[in-house]
N, CA, C and O atoms as CSV, one atom per row, in Angstrom:
chain,resi,resn,atom,element,x,y,z
A,1,UNK,N,N,-5.879,-3.466,60.350
A,1,UNK,CA,C,-5.341,-4.786,60.514
A,1,UNK,C,C,-6.483,-5.740,60.853
A,1,UNK,O,O,-7.228,-5.524,61.808
A,2,UNK,N,N,-6.604,-6.774,60.069
A,2,UNK,CA,C,-7.731,-7.694,60.216
A,2,UNK,C,C,-7.352,-9.070,60.744
A,2,UNK,O,O,-8.109,-10.025,60.567
A,3,UNK,N,N,-6.204,-9.191,61.385
A,3,UNK,CA,C,-5.805,-10.492,61.922
A,3,UNK,C,C,-6.900,-10.979,62.890
A,3,UNK,O,O,-7.398,-10.198,63.701
A,4,UNK,N,N,-7.273,-12.264,62.806
A,4,UNK,CA,C,-8.337,-12.767,63.679
A,4,UNK,C,C,-7.966,-12.617,65.160
A,4,UNK,O,O,-6.790,-12.692,65.515
A,5,UNK,N,N,-8.959,-12.408,66.014
A,5,UNK,CA,C,-8.681,-12.236,67.445
A,5,UNK,C,C,-8.225,-13.512,68.133
A,5,UNK,O,O,-7.654,-13.460,69.222
A,6,UNK,N,N,-8.474,-14.673,67.501
A,6,UNK,CA,C,-7.998,-15.927,68.091
A,6,UNK,C,C,-7.619,-16.898,66.975
A,6,UNK,O,O,-8.182,-16.866,65.880
A,7,UNK,N,N,-6.654,-17.758,67.279
A,7,UNK,CA,C,-6.203,-18.792,66.356
A,7,UNK,C,C,-6.333,-20.126,67.081
A,7,UNK,O,O,-6.062,-20.212,68.278
A,8,UNK,N,N,-6.747,-21.171,66.358
A,8,UNK,CA,C,-6.881,-22.494,66.967
A,8,UNK,C,C,-5.889,-23.453,66.348
A,8,UNK,O,O,-5.713,-23.490,65.130
A,9,UNK,N,N,-5.258,-24.210,67.183
A,9,UNK,CA,C,-4.287,-25.191,66.745
A,9,UNK,C,C,-4.924,-26.184,65.782
A,9,UNK,O,O,-5.990,-26.733,66.060
A,10,UNK,N,N,-4.261,-26.414,64.640
A,10,UNK,CA,C,-4.734,-27.392,63.675
A,10,UNK,C,C,-5.817,-26.898,62.738
A,10,UNK,O,O,-6.367,-27.696,61.978
A,11,UNK,N,N,-6.144,-25.618,62.759
A,11,UNK,CA,C,-7.157,-25.050,61.873
A,11,UNK,C,C,-6.511,-24.086,60.885
A,11,UNK,O,O,-5.554,-23.391,61.225
A,12,UNK,N,N,-7.035,-24.044,59.667
A,12,UNK,CA,C,-6.576,-23.075,58.668
A,12,UNK,C,C,-7.223,-21.728,58.955
A,12,UNK,O,O,-8.416,-21.655,59.253
A,13,UNK,N,N,-6.434,-20.664,58.864
A,13,UNK,CA,C,-6.902,-19.314,59.143
A,13,UNK,C,C,-6.566,-18.436,57.942
A,13,UNK,O,O,-5.447,-18.489,57.431
A,14,UNK,N,N,-7.527,-17.626,57.486
A,14,UNK,CA,C,-7.307,-16.693,56.376
A,14,UNK,C,C,-7.846,-15.320,56.759
A,14,UNK,O,O,-8.850,-15.203,57.462
A,15,UNK,N,N,-7.162,-14.289,56.284
A,15,UNK,CA,C,-7.662,-12.927,56.446
A,15,UNK,C,C,-7.030,-12.038,55.376
A,15,UNK,O,O,-6.038,-12.404,54.746
A,16,UNK,N,N,-7.626,-10.869,55.188
A,16,UNK,CA,C,-7.141,-9.902,54.199
A,16,UNK,C,C,-6.977,-8.541,54.854
A,16,UNK,O,O,-7.744,-8.155,55.736
A,17,UNK,N,N,-5.967,-7.833,54.401
A,17,UNK,CA,C,-5.748,-6.451,54.826
A,17,UNK,C,C,-5.728,-5.552,53.603
A,17,UNK,O,O,-5.157,-5.895,52.568
A,18,UNK,N,N,-6.354,-4.409,53.737
A,18,UNK,CA,C,-6.349,-3.401,52.674
A,18,UNK,C,C,-4.982,-2.730,52.607
A,18,UNK,O,O,-4.155,-2.888,53.505
A,19,UNK,N,N,-4.757,-1.982,51.532
A,19,UNK,CA,C,-3.531,-1.190,51.448
A,19,UNK,C,C,-3.527,-0.167,52.588
A,19,UNK,O,O,-4.573,0.149,53.155
A,20,UNK,N,N,-2.355,0.335,52.908
A,20,UNK,CA,C,-2.166,1.218,54.055
A,20,UNK,C,C,-1.600,2.552,53.603
A,20,UNK,O,O,-1.300,2.746,52.425
A,21,UNK,N,N,-1.459,3.462,54.542
A,21,UNK,CA,C,-0.829,4.758,54.297
A,21,UNK,C,C,0.176,4.987,55.416
A,21,UNK,O,O,-0.136,4.780,56.588
A,22,UNK,N,N,1.396,5.419,55.050
A,22,UNK,CA,C,2.406,5.671,56.078
A,22,UNK,C,C,2.145,7.006,56.766
A,22,UNK,O,O,1.252,7.741,56.344
A,23,UNK,N,N,2.898,7.343,57.816
A,23,UNK,CA,C,2.665,8.591,58.555
A,23,UNK,C,C,2.809,9.860,57.705
A,23,UNK,O,O,2.356,10.932,58.107
A,24,UNK,N,N,3.442,9.736,56.525
A,24,UNK,CA,C,3.619,10.894,55.649
A,24,UNK,C,C,2.543,10.971,54.569
A,24,UNK,O,O,2.584,11.852,53.709
A,25,UNK,N,N,1.581,10.049,54.613
A,25,UNK,CA,C,0.497,10.045,53.646
A,25,UNK,C,C,0.807,9.288,52.362
A,25,UNK,O,O,0.009,9.316,51.426
A,26,UNK,N,N,1.957,8.609,52.299
A,26,UNK,CA,C,2.324,7.837,51.114
A,26,UNK,C,C,1.684,6.446,51.182
A,26,UNK,O,O,1.623,5.841,52.252
A,27,UNK,N,N,1.202,5.938,50.027
A,27,UNK,CA,C,0.546,4.635,50.039
A,27,UNK,C,C,1.526,3.477,50.250
A,27,UNK,O,O,2.656,3.495,49.761
A,28,UNK,N,N,1.065,2.490,50.980
A,28,UNK,CA,C,1.771,1.216,51.150
A,28,UNK,C,C,0.861,0.176,50.522
A,28,UNK,O,O,-0.153,-0.212,51.104
A,29,UNK,N,N,1.232,-0.276,49.322
A,29,UNK,CA,C,0.391,-1.186,48.557
A,29,UNK,C,C,1.199,-2.377,48.057
A,29,UNK,O,O,2.385,-2.259,47.750
A,30,UNK,N,N,0.540,-3.515,47.982
A,30,UNK,CA,C,1.218,-4.713,47.475
A,30,UNK,C,C,1.616,-4.541,46.010
A,30,UNK,O,O,2.592,-5.142,45.561
A,31,UNK,N,N,0.872,-3.725,45.261
A,31,UNK,CA,C,1.176,-3.526,43.843
A,31,UNK,C,C,2.388,-2.618,43.631
A,31,UNK,O,O,2.873,-2.493,42.506
A,32,UNK,N,N,2.877,-1.989,44.685
A,32,UNK,CA,C,4.065,-1.124,44.614
A,32,UNK,C,C,5.287,-1.804,45.236
A,32,UNK,O,O,6.187,-1.125,45.732
A,33,UNK,N,N,5.322,-3.121,45.214
A,33,UNK,CA,C,6.442,-3.919,45.737
A,33,UNK,C,C,6.581,-3.881,47.257
A,33,UNK,O,O,7.659,-4.173,47.776
A,34,UNK,N,N,5.532,-3.533,47.975
A,34,UNK,CA,C,5.563,-3.593,49.425
A,34,UNK,C,C,5.215,-5.006,49.880
A,34,UNK,O,O,4.380,-5.669,49.264
A,35,UNK,N,N,5.841,-5.462,50.939
A,35,UNK,CA,C,5.526,-6.747,51.561
A,35,UNK,C,C,4.957,-6.466,52.946
A,35,UNK,O,O,5.367,-5.519,53.618
A,36,UNK,N,N,4.014,-7.293,53.361
A,36,UNK,CA,C,3.437,-7.165,54.696
A,36,UNK,C,C,3.528,-8.522,55.384
A,36,UNK,O,O,3.089,-9.538,54.845
A,37,UNK,N,N,4.105,-8.520,56.585
A,37,UNK,CA,C,4.263,-9.750,57.371
A,37,UNK,C,C,3.681,-9.546,58.758
A,37,UNK,O,O,3.714,-8.445,59.308
A,38,UNK,N,N,3.149,-10.623,59.311
A,38,UNK,CA,C,2.716,-10.646,60.700
A,38,UNK,C,C,3.617,-11.613,61.455
A,38,UNK,O,O,3.858,-12.731,61.000
A,39,UNK,N,N,4.110,-11.181,62.600
A,39,UNK,CA,C,4.883,-12.028,63.500
A,39,UNK,C,C,3.985,-12.318,64.692
A,39,UNK,O,O,3.551,-11.399,65.387
A,40,UNK,N,N,3.706,-13.596,64.930
A,40,UNK,CA,C,2.798,-14.020,65.988
A,40,UNK,C,C,3.634,-14.799,67.007
A,40,UNK,O,O,4.208,-15.838,66.680
A,41,UNK,N,N,3.700,-14.296,68.232
A,41,UNK,CA,C,4.624,-14.843,69.225
A,41,UNK,C,C,3.987,-14.960,70.605
A,41,UNK,O,O,2.980,-14.318,70.906
A,42,UNK,N,N,4.612,-15.806,71.439
A,42,UNK,CA,C,4.333,-15.860,72.872
A,42,UNK,C,C,5.638,-15.525,73.583
A,42,UNK,O,O,6.669,-15.298,72.949
A,43,UNK,N,N,5.572,-15.498,74.898
A,43,UNK,CA,C,6.797,-15.272,75.670
A,43,UNK,C,C,7.677,-16.511,75.731
A,43,UNK,O,O,8.851,-16.422,76.092
A,44,UNK,N,N,7.108,-17.691,75.374
A,44,UNK,CA,C,7.853,-18.926,75.564
A,44,UNK,C,C,8.121,-19.729,74.289
A,44,UNK,O,O,8.716,-20.803,74.374
A,45,UNK,N,N,7.707,-19.253,73.113
A,45,UNK,CA,C,7.961,-20.005,71.880
A,45,UNK,C,C,8.269,-19.066,70.729
A,45,UNK,O,O,8.035,-17.860,70.811
A,46,UNK,N,N,8.798,-19.638,69.654
A,46,UNK,CA,C,9.169,-18.808,68.506
A,46,UNK,C,C,7.948,-18.340,67.723
A,46,UNK,O,O,8.015,-17.286,67.090
A,47,UNK,N,N,6.838,-19.070,67.735
A,47,UNK,CA,C,5.607,-18.632,67.102
A,47,UNK,C,C,5.593,-18.816,65.606
A,47,UNK,O,O,6.271,-19.689,65.065
A,48,UNK,N,N,4.798,-17.970,64.929
A,48,UNK,CA,C,4.563,-18.069,63.495
A,48,UNK,C,C,4.866,-16.752,62.798
A,48,UNK,O,O,4.848,-15.686,63.413
A,49,UNK,N,N,5.141,-16.846,61.512
A,49,UNK,CA,C,5.256,-15.668,60.663
A,49,UNK,C,C,4.325,-15.866,59.476
A,49,UNK,O,O,4.406,-16.883,58.787
A,50,UNK,N,N,3.448,-14.911,59.233
A,50,UNK,CA,C,2.532,-14.965,58.102
A,50,UNK,C,C,2.938,-13.876,57.111
A,50,UNK,O,O,2.997,-12.697,57.461
A,51,UNK,N,N,3.215,-14.279,55.881
A,51,UNK,CA,C,3.594,-13.340,54.822
A,51,UNK,C,C,2.429,-13.199,53.862
A,51,UNK,O,O,1.910,-14.197,53.362
A,52,UNK,N,N,2.017,-11.974,53.602
A,52,UNK,CA,C,0.870,-11.730,52.744
A,52,UNK,C,C,1.181,-11.909,51.265
A,52,UNK,O,O,2.289,-11.626,50.810
A,53,UNK,N,N,0.196,-12.379,50.532
A,53,UNK,CA,C,0.289,-12.433,49.070
A,53,UNK,C,C,-0.593,-11.319,48.513
A,53,UNK,O,O,-1.525,-10.867,49.177
A,54,UNK,N,N,-0.297,-10.887,47.310
A,54,UNK,CA,C,-1.024,-9.773,46.701
A,54,UNK,C,C,-2.498,-10.110,46.544
A,54,UNK,O,O,-2.856,-11.176,46.043
A,55,UNK,N,N,-3.348,-9.187,46.979
A,55,UNK,CA,C,-4.796,-9.287,46.792
A,55,UNK,C,C,-5.301,-7.883,46.497
A,55,UNK,O,O,-5.474,-7.079,47.414
A,56,UNK,N,N,-5.535,-7.586,45.236
A,56,UNK,CA,C,-5.856,-6.211,44.847
A,56,UNK,C,C,-4.653,-5.334,45.142
A,56,UNK,O,O,-3.543,-5.635,44.706
A,57,UNK,N,N,-4.863,-4.250,45.879
A,57,UNK,CA,C,-3.736,-3.417,46.300
A,57,UNK,C,C,-3.305,-3.756,47.730
A,57,UNK,O,O,-2.360,-3.171,48.260
A,58,UNK,N,N,-4.016,-4.716,48.349
A,58,UNK,CA,C,-3.706,-5.143,49.710
A,58,UNK,C,C,-3.078,-6.525,49.725
A,58,UNK,O,O,-2.389,-6.916,48.783
A,59,UNK,N,N,-3.323,-7.263,50.804
A,59,UNK,CA,C,-2.689,-8.567,51.007
A,59,UNK,C,C,-3.701,-9.578,51.525
A,59,UNK,O,O,-4.683,-9.229,52.180
A,60,UNK,N,N,-3.433,-10.844,51.210
A,60,UNK,CA,C,-4.203,-11.955,51.759
A,60,UNK,C,C,-3.233,-12.869,52.498
A,60,UNK,O,O,-2.135,-13.149,52.017
A,61,UNK,N,N,-3.652,-13.328,53.666
A,61,UNK,CA,C,-2.816,-14.174,54.514
A,61,UNK,C,C,-3.501,-15.517,54.729
A,61,UNK,O,O,-4.719,-15.585,54.896
A,62,UNK,N,N,-2.708,-16.579,54.721
A,62,UNK,CA,C,-3.210,-17.915,55.016
A,62,UNK,C,C,-2.218,-18.630,55.917
A,62,UNK,O,O,-1.033,-18.735,55.599
A,63,UNK,N,N,-2.712,-19.114,57.033
A,63,UNK,CA,C,-1.954,-20.017,57.897
A,63,UNK,C,C,-2.652,-21.363,57.784
A,63,UNK,O,O,-3.815,-21.487,58.169
A,64,UNK,N,N,-1.968,-22.366,57.268
A,64,UNK,CA,C,-2.571,-23.684,57.069
A,64,UNK,C,C,-2.740,-24.406,58.401
A,64,UNK,O,O,-2.207,-23.985,59.428
A,65,UNK,N,N,-3.487,-25.494,58.360
A,65,UNK,CA,C,-3.678,-26.309,59.557
A,65,UNK,C,C,-2.347,-26.815,60.098
A,65,UNK,O,O,-2.154,-26.894,61.311
A,66,UNK,N,N,-1.423,-27.159,59.190
A,66,UNK,CA,C,-0.106,-27.615,59.660
A,66,UNK,C,C,0.720,-26.465,60.234
A,66,UNK,O,O,1.547,-26.684,61.119
A,67,UNK,N,N,0.506,-25.238,59.739
A,67,UNK,CA,C,1.193,-24.069,60.319
A,67,UNK,C,C,0.744,-23.825,61.751
A,67,UNK,O,O,1.561,-23.525,62.622
A,68,UNK,N,N,-0.561,-23.953,61.995
A,68,UNK,CA,C,-1.096,-23.651,63.324
A,68,UNK,C,C,-1.033,-24.844,64.281
A,68,UNK,O,O,-1.257,-24.679,65.480
A,69,UNK,N,N,-0.734,-26.037,63.771
A,69,UNK,CA,C,-0.713,-27.244,64.611
A,69,UNK,C,C,0.174,-27.117,65.852
A,69,UNK,O,O,-0.217,-27.606,66.912
A,70,UNK,N,N,1.358,-26.481,65.770
A,70,UNK,CA,C,2.211,-26.399,66.969
A,70,UNK,C,C,1.731,-25.402,68.034
A,70,UNK,O,O,2.296,-25.356,69.126
A,71,UNK,N,N,0.705,-24.610,67.735
A,71,UNK,CA,C,0.243,-23.612,68.700
A,71,UNK,C,C,-0.283,-24.288,69.955
A,71,UNK,O,O,-0.970,-25.307,69.889
A,72,UNK,N,N,0.051,-23.707,71.094
A,72,UNK,CA,C,-0.452,-24.190,72.372
A,72,UNK,C,C,-1.353,-23.119,72.973
A,72,UNK,O,O,-1.336,-21.967,72.541
A,73,UNK,N,N,-2.134,-23.506,73.967
A,73,UNK,CA,C,-2.998,-22.534,74.629
A,73,UNK,C,C,-2.164,-21.449,75.269
A,73,UNK,O,O,-1.070,-21.704,75.773
A,74,UNK,N,N,-2.687,-20.240,75.245
A,74,UNK,CA,C,-1.994,-19.145,75.903
A,74,UNK,C,C,-2.224,-17.838,75.187
A,74,UNK,O,O,-2.964,-17.763,74.206
A,75,UNK,N,N,-1.586,-16.829,75.687
A,75,UNK,CA,C,-1.682,-15.492,75.105
A,75,UNK,C,C,-0.608,-15.315,74.050
A,75,UNK,O,O,0.568,-15.584,74.293
A,76,UNK,N,N,-1.015,-14.868,72.899
A,76,UNK,CA,C,-0.101,-14.576,71.790
A,76,UNK,C,C,-0.165,-13.095,71.481
A,76,UNK,O,O,-1.188,-12.444,71.694
A,77,UNK,N,N,0.922,-12.578,70.985
A,77,UNK,CA,C,1.036,-11.187,70.619
A,77,UNK,C,C,1.456,-11.117,69.165
A,77,UNK,O,O,2.170,-12.000,68.691
A,78,UNK,N,N,1.032,-10.091,68.446
A,78,UNK,CA,C,1.414,-9.989,67.047
A,78,UNK,C,C,1.949,-8.601,66.735
A,78,UNK,O,O,1.638,-7.618,67.407
A,79,UNK,N,N,2.757,-8.560,65.703
A,79,UNK,CA,C,3.290,-7.315,65.187
A,79,UNK,C,C,3.264,-7.403,63.670
A,79,UNK,O,O,3.666,-8.418,63.101
A,80,UNK,N,N,2.800,-6.365,63.018
A,80,UNK,CA,C,2.800,-6.306,61.557
A,80,UNK,C,C,3.961,-5.439,61.114
A,80,UNK,O,O,4.279,-4.427,61.740
A,81,UNK,N,N,4.600,-5.859,60.006
A,81,UNK,CA,C,5.733,-5.106,59.481
A,81,UNK,C,C,5.585,-4.981,57.966
A,81,UNK,O,O,5.475,-5.983,57.259
A,82,UNK,N,N,5.584,-3.752,57.478
A,82,UNK,CA,C,5.572,-3.493,56.036
A,82,UNK,C,C,6.995,-3.125,55.624
A,82,UNK,O,O,7.657,-2.325,56.284
A,83,UNK,N,N,7.451,-3.716,54.530
A,83,UNK,CA,C,8.815,-3.422,54.062
A,83,UNK,C,C,8.818,-3.361,52.531
A,83,UNK,O,O,7.945,-3.911,51.859
A,84,UNK,N,N,9.818,-2.679,52.019
A,84,UNK,CA,C,9.939,-2.535,50.574
A,84,UNK,C,C,11.357,-2.828,50.164
A,84,UNK,O,O,11.682,-2.764,48.978
């Protein structure tokens, strides 16, 4: 997972993740109709959701400056979810 360690309000953020493997050794790839999302949250706000677009067999994520504009200072937590 290559999500940046910090996000700044009003700045565009981009990152890429390679394809993954599930606990059974099966590939999780964007080319096999898998979707990858990041949920970025705090304890006090709804936060952001970043949905990856296909990049090779992995994903590319972009949060625009307007997406990050509502972010306030504080600790954020993230969770990645792959679904098919």
